[in-house]
Amino acid sequence: MTLLVTGGAGFIGSNFVLDWFKTSDEPIVNLDALTYAGNLANLASLAGDGRHLFVKGDIGDRALVDSLLATHQPRAILHFAAESHVDRSIHGPGEFMRTNVQGTFTLLEATRAWWGGLGPEAKAGFRFHHVSTDEVYGSLAPDAPAFTETHAYAPNSPYSASKAASDHLVRAWHHTYGLPVVTTNCSNNYGPYHFPEKLIPLMIVNALAGKPLPIYGDGQQVRDWLFVGDHCSAIRAVLAGGRLGETYNVGGWNEKANVEIVHTVCALLDELRPSAAGPYTRLITHVTDRPGHDRRYAIDARKIEAELGWRPAETFETGIRKTVQWYLDHADWVADVQSGAYRAWVDKQYG
Ligand code: NAD
Ligand code: TYD
Protein backbone atom coordinates (compact mmCIF):
# COMPACT_ATOMS: atom_id res chain seq x y z
CA MET A 1 0.00 0.00 0.00
CA THR A 2 1.42 3.36 -1.06
CA LEU A 3 0.16 6.91 -1.45
CA LEU A 4 1.25 9.23 -4.25
CA VAL A 5 1.25 12.82 -2.98
CA THR A 6 1.74 15.71 -5.40
CA GLY A 7 3.03 19.03 -4.07
CA GLY A 8 4.22 17.45 -0.82
CA ALA A 9 7.06 19.94 -0.36
CA GLY A 10 4.68 22.91 -0.17
CA PHE A 11 2.90 24.30 2.86
CA ILE A 12 -0.10 21.98 3.21
CA GLY A 13 1.44 18.99 1.40
CA SER A 14 4.47 18.87 3.71
CA ASN A 15 2.24 19.18 6.78
CA PHE A 16 0.16 16.30 5.39
CA VAL A 17 3.22 14.09 4.83
CA LEU A 18 4.66 14.83 8.29
CA ASP A 19 1.30 14.23 9.99
CA TRP A 20 0.70 11.01 8.01
CA PHE A 21 3.81 9.32 9.40
CA LYS A 22 2.76 10.14 12.96
CA THR A 23 -0.02 7.57 12.67
CA SER A 24 0.86 5.37 9.67
CA ASP A 25 3.80 3.48 8.22
CA GLU A 26 2.21 3.38 4.77
CA PRO A 27 4.86 4.77 2.37
CA ILE A 28 4.45 8.02 0.47
CA VAL A 29 5.89 8.85 -2.95
CA ASN A 30 6.11 12.63 -2.98
CA LEU A 31 6.14 14.24 -6.45
CA ASP A 32 6.99 17.93 -6.33
CA ALA A 33 8.56 20.28 -8.89
CA LEU A 34 10.17 22.39 -6.14
CA THR A 35 8.96 25.73 -7.45
CA TYR A 36 9.71 28.78 -5.27
CA ALA A 37 6.96 27.46 -2.91
CA GLY A 38 8.37 23.96 -2.56
CA ASN A 39 10.96 23.49 0.13
CA LEU A 40 12.70 20.25 1.04
CA ALA A 41 13.70 21.79 4.38
CA ASN A 42 10.04 21.23 5.39
CA LEU A 43 10.73 17.49 5.14
CA ALA A 44 14.18 17.49 6.74
CA SER A 45 12.96 15.40 9.68
CA LEU A 46 12.25 12.55 7.22
CA ALA A 47 15.84 12.31 5.97
CA GLY A 48 16.80 8.63 5.84
CA ASP A 49 13.21 7.53 6.53
CA GLY A 50 12.47 4.64 4.16
CA ARG A 51 8.74 5.38 4.21
CA HIS A 52 9.22 8.61 2.25
CA LEU A 53 10.44 8.73 -1.36
CA PHE A 54 10.86 12.23 -2.76
CA VAL A 55 10.77 12.67 -6.55
CA LYS A 56 11.55 16.08 -8.04
CA GLY A 57 9.32 16.44 -11.07
CA ASP A 58 6.36 18.08 -12.71
CA ILE A 59 2.79 16.76 -12.63
CA GLY A 60 2.62 17.83 -16.28
CA ASP A 61 5.39 15.37 -17.22
CA ARG A 62 3.28 12.50 -18.52
CA ALA A 63 6.14 10.03 -18.93
CA LEU A 64 7.29 10.61 -15.35
CA VAL A 65 3.79 10.25 -13.91
CA ASP A 66 3.20 7.09 -15.99
CA SER A 67 6.38 5.54 -14.66
CA LEU A 68 5.65 6.48 -11.02
CA LEU A 69 2.19 4.91 -11.25
CA ALA A 70 3.52 1.73 -12.90
CA THR A 71 6.37 1.38 -10.40
CA HIS A 72 4.62 2.24 -7.15
CA GLN A 73 1.01 1.15 -7.83
CA PRO A 74 -0.46 3.67 -5.34
CA ARG A 75 -3.80 2.94 -3.71
CA ALA A 76 -4.53 6.69 -3.75
CA ILE A 77 -3.29 9.96 -5.21
CA LEU A 78 -3.50 13.07 -3.03
CA HIS A 79 -3.25 15.99 -5.41
CA PHE A 80 -1.96 19.11 -3.62
CA ALA A 81 0.39 20.46 -6.31
CA ALA A 82 -0.70 23.87 -7.55
CA GLU A 83 0.29 27.46 -7.96
CA SER A 84 -1.52 28.86 -4.92
CA HIS A 85 -0.97 32.59 -4.46
CA VAL A 86 -3.71 34.96 -5.69
CA ASP A 87 -1.40 37.98 -6.02
CA ARG A 88 1.07 36.03 -8.15
CA SER A 89 -1.83 34.86 -10.34
CA ILE A 90 -2.73 38.51 -10.98
CA HIS A 91 0.83 39.35 -12.06
CA GLY A 92 1.31 36.19 -14.13
CA PRO A 93 -1.63 33.83 -14.71
CA GLY A 94 0.20 31.58 -17.20
CA GLU A 95 1.86 29.31 -14.62
CA PHE A 96 -1.54 28.85 -12.93
CA MET A 97 -3.08 27.60 -16.15
CA ARG A 98 -0.07 25.37 -16.85
CA THR A 99 0.06 23.66 -13.45
CA ASN A 100 -3.46 23.90 -12.06
CA VAL A 101 -5.37 23.21 -15.28
CA GLN A 102 -3.02 21.48 -17.74
CA GLY A 103 -1.07 19.72 -14.97
CA THR A 104 -4.25 18.36 -13.37
CA PHE A 105 -5.43 17.24 -16.81
CA THR A 106 -2.18 15.36 -17.42
CA LEU A 107 -2.34 13.76 -13.98
CA LEU A 108 -5.94 12.67 -14.56
CA GLU A 109 -5.13 11.22 -17.97
CA ALA A 110 -2.11 9.30 -16.69
CA THR A 111 -4.18 8.03 -13.77
CA ARG A 112 -7.06 6.99 -16.03
CA ALA A 113 -4.76 5.03 -18.36
CA TRP A 114 -3.03 3.19 -15.51
CA TRP A 115 -6.17 2.68 -13.38
CA GLY A 116 -8.03 1.23 -16.39
CA GLY A 117 -5.60 -1.70 -16.42
CA LEU A 118 -6.00 -2.62 -12.74
CA GLY A 119 -7.85 -5.68 -11.51
CA PRO A 120 -11.42 -5.17 -10.22
CA GLU A 121 -10.51 -4.98 -6.53
CA ALA A 122 -7.62 -2.51 -6.93
CA LYS A 123 -9.71 -0.50 -9.37
CA ALA A 124 -12.63 -0.17 -6.94
CA GLY A 125 -10.38 0.62 -3.97
CA PHE A 126 -8.37 3.35 -5.70
CA ARG A 127 -8.94 7.05 -4.85
CA PHE A 128 -7.96 10.27 -6.62
CA HIS A 129 -8.28 12.95 -3.93
CA HIS A 130 -8.27 16.46 -5.35
CA VAL A 131 -7.34 19.19 -2.86
CA SER A 132 -9.13 22.42 -3.70
CA THR A 133 -10.20 25.71 -2.24
CA ASP A 134 -13.32 27.62 -1.16
CA GLU A 135 -12.20 30.45 -3.49
CA VAL A 136 -13.89 28.65 -6.41
CA TYR A 137 -17.23 29.85 -5.00
CA GLY A 138 -16.32 33.54 -5.26
CA SER A 139 -17.30 36.27 -2.82
CA LEU A 140 -20.11 36.30 -0.22
CA ALA A 141 -22.20 39.27 0.90
CA PRO A 142 -21.71 40.09 4.62
CA ASP A 143 -24.97 38.45 5.72
CA ALA A 144 -25.13 35.62 3.14
CA PRO A 145 -25.10 32.01 4.37
CA ALA A 146 -21.73 30.22 4.25
CA PHE A 147 -20.71 28.16 1.18
CA THR A 148 -22.29 24.71 1.00
CA GLU A 149 -21.12 22.08 -1.49
CA THR A 150 -23.95 23.07 -3.86
CA HIS A 151 -23.05 26.76 -3.98
CA ALA A 152 -22.59 27.92 -7.59
CA TYR A 153 -19.00 28.30 -8.79
CA ALA A 154 -18.11 31.97 -9.38
CA PRO A 155 -14.30 32.35 -9.29
CA ASN A 156 -12.97 35.91 -9.46
CA SER A 157 -9.17 35.61 -9.64
CA PRO A 158 -6.94 33.78 -12.13
CA TYR A 159 -5.97 31.49 -9.22
CA SER A 160 -9.54 30.61 -8.27
CA ALA A 161 -10.56 30.26 -11.93
CA SER A 162 -7.72 27.79 -12.49
CA LYS A 163 -8.72 25.81 -9.37
CA ALA A 164 -12.37 25.84 -10.47
CA ALA A 165 -11.30 24.48 -13.86
CA SER A 166 -9.35 21.70 -12.17
CA ASP A 167 -12.36 20.83 -9.97
CA HIS A 168 -14.50 20.55 -13.10
CA LEU A 169 -11.97 18.28 -14.79
CA VAL A 170 -11.86 15.98 -11.75
CA ARG A 171 -15.66 15.85 -11.66
CA ALA A 172 -15.87 15.10 -15.39
CA TRP A 173 -13.29 12.27 -15.18
CA HIS A 174 -15.53 10.67 -12.55
CA HIS A 175 -18.78 11.06 -14.45
CA THR A 176 -17.39 10.18 -17.86
CA TYR A 177 -14.73 7.57 -17.12
CA GLY A 178 -15.78 6.33 -13.66
CA LEU A 179 -12.49 7.42 -12.05
CA PRO A 180 -13.00 7.12 -8.25
CA VAL A 181 -12.50 10.75 -7.17
CA VAL A 182 -13.22 12.85 -4.08
CA THR A 183 -12.68 16.61 -3.81
CA THR A 184 -12.23 18.79 -0.74
CA ASN A 185 -12.76 22.56 -0.87
CA CYS A 186 -11.03 24.12 2.10
CA SER A 187 -10.88 27.63 3.51
CA ASN A 188 -7.69 29.62 4.25
CA ASN A 189 -5.07 27.61 6.13
CA TYR A 190 -2.38 28.84 8.50
CA GLY A 191 0.34 27.12 10.50
CA PRO A 192 3.96 25.91 10.31
CA TYR A 193 5.85 25.99 6.98
CA HIS A 194 3.50 28.62 5.48
CA PHE A 195 5.43 30.56 2.85
CA PRO A 196 5.77 34.19 3.99
CA GLU A 197 4.00 35.67 0.97
CA LYS A 198 0.57 34.84 2.48
CA LEU A 199 -1.09 37.08 5.05
CA ILE A 200 -0.31 35.46 8.41
CA PRO A 201 3.34 34.43 7.91
CA LEU A 202 4.08 37.69 6.06
CA MET A 203 2.80 39.69 9.03
CA ILE A 204 4.87 37.63 11.49
CA VAL A 205 8.14 37.88 9.56
CA ASN A 206 7.67 41.55 8.67
CA ALA A 207 6.83 42.48 12.27
CA LEU A 208 9.92 40.69 13.58
CA ALA A 209 12.03 42.53 10.98
CA GLY A 210 10.46 45.90 11.90
CA LYS A 211 8.99 46.23 8.39
CA PRO A 212 5.53 47.60 7.45
CA LEU A 213 2.51 45.31 7.81
CA PRO A 214 0.66 45.89 4.51
CA ILE A 215 -3.13 45.59 4.77
CA TYR A 216 -4.92 45.71 1.41
CA GLY A 217 -7.67 48.35 1.22
CA ASP A 218 -9.79 48.72 4.36
CA GLY A 219 -8.79 45.29 5.71
CA GLN A 220 -12.42 44.33 6.30
CA GLN A 221 -12.21 41.34 3.96
CA VAL A 222 -13.26 38.19 5.78
CA ARG A 223 -11.64 34.76 5.56
CA ASP A 224 -12.52 31.54 7.42
CA TRP A 225 -9.20 30.44 8.94
CA LEU A 226 -8.32 26.80 9.62
CA PHE A 227 -5.17 25.42 11.27
CA VAL A 228 -3.29 23.34 8.70
CA GLY A 229 -3.24 20.23 10.91
CA ASP A 230 -7.04 20.28 10.88
CA HIS A 231 -7.06 20.44 7.08
CA CYS A 232 -4.77 17.40 7.05
CA SER A 233 -7.07 15.46 9.41
CA ALA A 234 -10.04 16.35 7.19
CA ILE A 235 -8.21 14.99 4.13
CA ARG A 236 -7.42 11.77 6.00
CA ALA A 237 -11.10 11.45 6.97
CA VAL A 238 -12.31 11.98 3.40
CA LEU A 239 -9.68 9.62 2.00
CA ALA A 240 -10.85 6.94 4.44
CA GLY A 241 -14.60 7.40 4.22
CA GLY A 242 -15.61 10.02 1.65
CA ARG A 243 -18.22 8.98 -0.87
CA LEU A 244 -17.04 8.68 -4.48
CA GLY A 245 -17.67 11.66 -6.71
CA GLU A 246 -18.61 13.83 -3.74
CA THR A 247 -17.15 17.15 -2.68
CA TYR A 248 -16.63 18.11 0.97
CA ASN A 249 -16.24 21.67 2.23
CA VAL A 250 -13.66 22.03 5.01
CA GLY A 251 -13.51 25.06 7.28
CA GLY A 252 -12.84 26.23 10.80
CA TRP A 253 -16.10 28.03 11.67
CA ASN A 254 -13.76 30.92 12.20
CA GLU A 255 -14.56 34.02 10.15
CA LYS A 256 -12.29 36.96 10.81
CA ALA A 257 -11.55 40.25 9.07
CA ASN A 258 -7.94 40.75 7.96
CA VAL A 259 -7.41 43.69 10.34
CA GLU A 260 -8.45 41.50 13.25
CA ILE A 261 -5.98 38.80 12.17
CA VAL A 262 -3.16 41.33 11.98
CA HIS A 263 -4.03 42.78 15.40
CA THR A 264 -4.05 39.27 16.90
CA VAL A 265 -0.63 38.48 15.43
CA CYS A 266 0.73 41.80 16.78
CA ALA A 267 -0.68 41.14 20.26
CA LEU A 268 0.90 37.66 20.39
CA LEU A 269 4.26 39.05 19.29
CA ASP A 270 3.97 41.86 21.88
CA GLU A 271 3.59 39.11 24.48
CA LEU A 272 6.13 36.57 23.19
CA ARG A 273 8.82 38.81 21.62
CA PRO A 274 8.20 42.41 22.72
CA SER A 275 9.88 45.12 20.66
CA ALA A 276 11.80 47.96 22.32
CA ALA A 277 10.30 50.26 19.67
CA GLY A 278 6.75 49.72 20.99
CA PRO A 279 3.67 47.68 20.03
CA TYR A 280 3.86 45.95 16.64
CA THR A 281 0.60 47.58 15.53
CA ARG A 282 2.70 50.70 14.93
CA LEU A 283 3.88 48.97 11.73
CA ILE A 284 0.39 48.54 10.21
CA THR A 285 0.11 50.28 6.82
CA HIS A 286 -2.93 50.35 4.55
CA VAL A 287 -1.87 49.81 0.92
CA THR A 288 -3.65 49.71 -2.44
CA ASP A 289 -6.30 46.99 -2.57
CA ARG A 290 -5.91 43.79 -4.61
CA PRO A 291 -7.81 43.96 -7.94
CA GLY A 292 -10.97 41.83 -7.84
CA HIS A 293 -10.45 41.25 -4.11
CA ASP A 294 -13.10 38.84 -2.76
CA ARG A 295 -14.85 40.42 0.21
CA ARG A 296 -15.82 37.36 2.20
CA TYR A 297 -15.37 33.58 2.27
CA ALA A 298 -17.14 31.35 4.79
CA ILE A 299 -17.47 27.56 4.83
CA ASP A 300 -20.46 25.54 5.93
CA ALA A 301 -18.69 22.37 7.09
CA ARG A 302 -21.77 20.46 8.22
CA LYS A 303 -21.55 17.78 5.51
CA ILE A 304 -18.10 16.49 6.47
CA GLU A 305 -19.08 16.60 10.14
CA ALA A 306 -22.37 14.73 9.62
CA GLU A 307 -20.97 12.08 7.26
CA LEU A 308 -17.46 11.59 8.59
CA GLY A 309 -17.51 13.01 12.11
CA TRP A 310 -14.74 15.51 11.31
CA ARG A 311 -14.39 18.73 13.29
CA PRO A 312 -11.36 20.97 13.75
CA ALA A 313 -9.28 20.19 16.84
CA GLU A 314 -7.79 23.69 17.15
CA THR A 315 -9.60 26.89 17.98
CA PHE A 316 -8.22 30.03 16.34
CA GLU A 317 -6.75 31.08 19.67
CA THR A 318 -4.76 27.85 20.12
CA GLY A 319 -3.81 27.56 16.45
CA ILE A 320 -2.54 31.10 15.99
CA ARG A 321 -0.52 30.94 19.21
CA LYS A 322 1.16 27.71 18.04
CA THR A 323 1.82 29.30 14.66
CA VAL A 324 3.43 32.49 16.00
CA GLN A 325 5.53 30.40 18.39
CA TRP A 326 6.61 28.13 15.50
CA TYR A 327 7.91 31.11 13.52
CA LEU A 328 9.74 32.41 16.58
CA ASP A 329 11.36 28.99 17.03
CA HIS A 330 12.27 28.56 13.33
CA ALA A 331 14.18 31.70 12.38
CA ASP A 332 16.53 29.52 10.29
CA TRP A 333 13.67 28.22 8.17
CA VAL A 334 12.45 31.79 7.58
CA ALA A 335 15.94 33.00 6.62
CA ASP A 336 16.27 30.02 4.27
CA VAL A 337 13.07 30.76 2.32
CA GLN A 338 13.83 34.48 2.13
CA SER A 339 16.03 33.83 -0.87
CA GLY A 340 16.80 36.17 -3.75
CA ALA A 341 13.64 35.04 -5.55
CA TYR A 342 11.56 35.86 -2.48
CA ARG A 343 13.04 39.35 -2.21
CA ALA A 344 12.36 39.99 -5.91
CA TRP A 345 8.69 39.09 -5.32
CA VAL A 346 8.39 41.41 -2.33
CA ASP A 347 9.88 44.28 -4.37
CA LYS A 348 7.46 43.64 -7.25
CA GLN A 349 4.36 43.39 -5.07
CA TYR A 350 4.99 46.04 -2.42
CA GLY A 351 7.42 48.35 -4.19
P1 NAD B 1 2.04 25.91 -1.87
O1 NAD B 1 2.14 26.95 -2.94
O2 NAD B 1 2.64 26.16 -0.53
O3 NAD B 1 2.68 24.54 -2.40
C1 NAD B 1 2.46 24.05 -3.69
C2 NAD B 1 3.45 22.92 -3.94
O4 NAD B 1 3.21 22.40 -5.26
C3 NAD B 1 4.92 23.38 -3.91
O5 NAD B 1 5.69 22.47 -3.18
C4 NAD B 1 5.32 23.38 -5.38
O6 NAD B 1 6.70 23.13 -5.58
C5 NAD B 1 4.45 22.28 -5.95
N1 NAD B 1 4.19 22.44 -7.39
C6 NAD B 1 3.81 23.57 -8.04
N2 NAD B 1 3.71 23.33 -9.36
C7 NAD B 1 4.00 22.01 -9.54
C8 NAD B 1 4.04 21.16 -10.68
N3 NAD B 1 3.76 21.63 -11.90
N4 NAD B 1 4.37 19.87 -10.48
C9 NAD B 1 4.67 19.38 -9.25
N5 NAD B 1 4.66 20.16 -8.15
C10 NAD B 1 4.32 21.45 -8.29
O7 NAD B 1 0.50 25.59 -1.75
P2 NAD B 1 -0.35 25.13 -0.49
O8 NAD B 1 -0.80 26.34 0.25
O9 NAD B 1 0.37 24.07 0.23
O10 NAD B 1 -1.63 24.53 -1.21
C11 NAD B 1 -1.70 23.14 -1.55
C12 NAD B 1 -3.03 22.86 -2.23
O11 NAD B 1 -4.10 23.20 -1.34
C13 NAD B 1 -3.25 23.68 -3.49
O12 NAD B 1 -3.90 22.85 -4.44
C14 NAD B 1 -4.17 24.81 -3.05
O13 NAD B 1 -4.99 25.25 -4.11
C15 NAD B 1 -4.98 24.12 -1.97
N6 NAD B 1 -5.52 24.99 -0.90
C16 NAD B 1 -4.70 25.86 -0.25
C17 NAD B 1 -5.22 26.63 0.79
C18 NAD B 1 -4.34 27.59 1.59
O14 NAD B 1 -4.86 28.34 2.44
N7 NAD B 1 -3.03 27.59 1.39
C19 NAD B 1 -6.56 26.53 1.14
C20 NAD B 1 -7.36 25.62 0.44
C21 NAD B 1 -6.83 24.85 -0.57
P1 TYD C 1 -3.77 35.43 1.30
O1 TYD C 1 -3.01 34.91 2.47
O2 TYD C 1 -3.01 35.84 0.07
O3 TYD C 1 -4.90 34.36 0.95
P2 TYD C 1 -6.16 34.47 -0.09
O4 TYD C 1 -6.01 35.65 -0.96
O5 TYD C 1 -6.00 33.19 -0.84
O6 TYD C 1 -7.38 34.53 0.79
O7 TYD C 1 -4.60 36.69 1.78
C1 TYD C 1 -5.53 36.59 2.84
C2 TYD C 1 -6.23 37.91 2.95
O8 TYD C 1 -5.27 38.90 3.38
C3 TYD C 1 -6.78 38.41 1.64
O9 TYD C 1 -8.01 39.10 1.89
C4 TYD C 1 -5.73 39.41 1.14
C5 TYD C 1 -5.17 39.96 2.43
N1 TYD C 1 -3.74 40.39 2.39
C6 TYD C 1 -3.38 41.67 2.82
O10 TYD C 1 -4.23 42.47 3.26
N2 TYD C 1 -2.06 42.02 2.77
C7 TYD C 1 -1.10 41.17 2.28
O11 TYD C 1 0.10 41.59 2.22
C8 TYD C 1 -1.47 39.86 1.86
C9 TYD C 1 -0.45 38.90 1.33
C10 TYD C 1 -2.81 39.50 1.93
JSON list of N, CA and C in Angstrom, two decimals, residues 9 88 104 159 176 198 235 249 312 328 344:
[
{"chain": "A", "resi": 9, "resn": "ALA", "atom": "N", "xyz": [6.02, 19.10, -0.96]},
{"chain": "A", "resi": 9, "resn": "ALA", "atom": "CA", "xyz": [7.06, 19.94, -0.36]},
{"chain": "A", "resi": 9, "resn": "ALA", "atom": "C", "xyz": [6.55, 21.35, -0.12]},
{"chain": "A", "resi": 88, "resn": "ARG", "atom": "N", "xyz": [0.21, 36.46, -7.05]},
{"chain": "A", "resi": 88, "resn": "ARG", "atom": "CA", "xyz": [1.07, 36.03, -8.15]},
{"chain": "A", "resi": 88, "resn": "ARG", "atom": "C", "xyz": [0.23, 35.72, -9.38]},
{"chain": "A", "resi": 104, "resn": "THR", "atom": "N", "xyz": [-3.21, 19.25, -13.92]},
{"chain": "A", "resi": 104, "resn": "THR", "atom": "CA", "xyz": [-4.25, 18.36, -13.37]},
{"chain": "A", "resi": 104, "resn": "THR", "atom": "C", "xyz": [-4.80, 17.46, -14.47]},
{"chain": "A", "resi": 159, "resn": "TYR", "atom": "N", "xyz": [-6.20, 32.67, -10.06]},
{"chain": "A", "resi": 159, "resn": "TYR", "atom": "CA", "xyz": [-5.97, 31.49, -9.22]},
{"chain": "A", "resi": 159, "resn": "TYR", "atom": "C", "xyz": [-7.26, 30.69, -9.04]},
{"chain": "A", "resi": 176, "resn": "THR", "atom": "N", "xyz": [-17.56, 10.75, -16.52]},
{"chain": "A", "resi": 176, "resn": "THR", "atom": "CA", "xyz": [-17.39, 10.18, -17.86]},
{"chain": "A", "resi": 176, "resn": "THR", "atom": "C", "xyz": [-16.67, 8.84, -17.84]},
{"chain": "A", "resi": 198, "resn": "LYS", "atom": "N", "xyz": [1.99, 34.85, 2.12]},
{"chain": "A", "resi": 198, "resn": "LYS", "atom": "CA", "xyz": [0.57, 34.84, 2.48]},
{"chain": "A", "resi": 198, "resn": "LYS", "atom": "C", "xyz": [0.39, 35.65, 3.75]},
{"chain": "A", "resi": 235, "resn": "ILE", "atom": "N", "xyz": [-8.58, 15.74, 5.34]},
{"chain": "A", "resi": 235, "resn": "ILE", "atom": "CA", "xyz": [-8.21, 14.99, 4.13]},
{"chain": "A", "resi": 235, "resn": "ILE", "atom": "C", "xyz": [-8.11, 13.50, 4.47]},
{"chain": "A", "resi": 249, "resn": "ASN", "atom": "N", "xyz": [-16.78, 20.38, 1.81]},
{"chain": "A", "resi": 249, "resn": "ASN", "atom": "CA", "xyz": [-16.24, 21.67, 2.23]},
{"chain": "A", "resi": 249, "resn": "ASN", "atom": "C", "xyz": [-15.59, 21.52, 3.61]},
{"chain": "A", "resi": 312, "resn": "PRO", "atom": "N", "xyz": [-12.71, 20.51, 13.44]},
{"chain": "A", "resi": 312, "resn": "PRO", "atom": "CA", "xyz": [-11.36, 20.97, 13.75]},
{"chain": "A", "resi": 312, "resn": "PRO", "atom": "C", "xyz": [-11.01, 20.74, 15.21]},
{"chain": "A", "resi": 328, "resn": "LEU", "atom": "N", "xyz": [8.70, 31.92, 15.67]},
{"chain": "A", "resi": 328, "resn": "LEU", "atom": "CA", "xyz": [9.74, 32.41, 16.58]},
{"chain": "A", "resi": 328, "resn": "LEU", "atom": "C", "xyz": [10.83, 31.35, 16.77]},
{"chain": "A", "resi": 344, "resn": "ALA", "atom": "N", "xyz": [12.80, 39.40, -4.64]},
{"chain": "A", "resi": 344, "resn": "ALA", "atom": "CA", "xyz": [12.36, 39.99, -5.91]},
{"chain": "A", "resi": 344, "resn": "ALA", "atom": "C", "xyz": [10.83, 40.09, -5.93]}
]
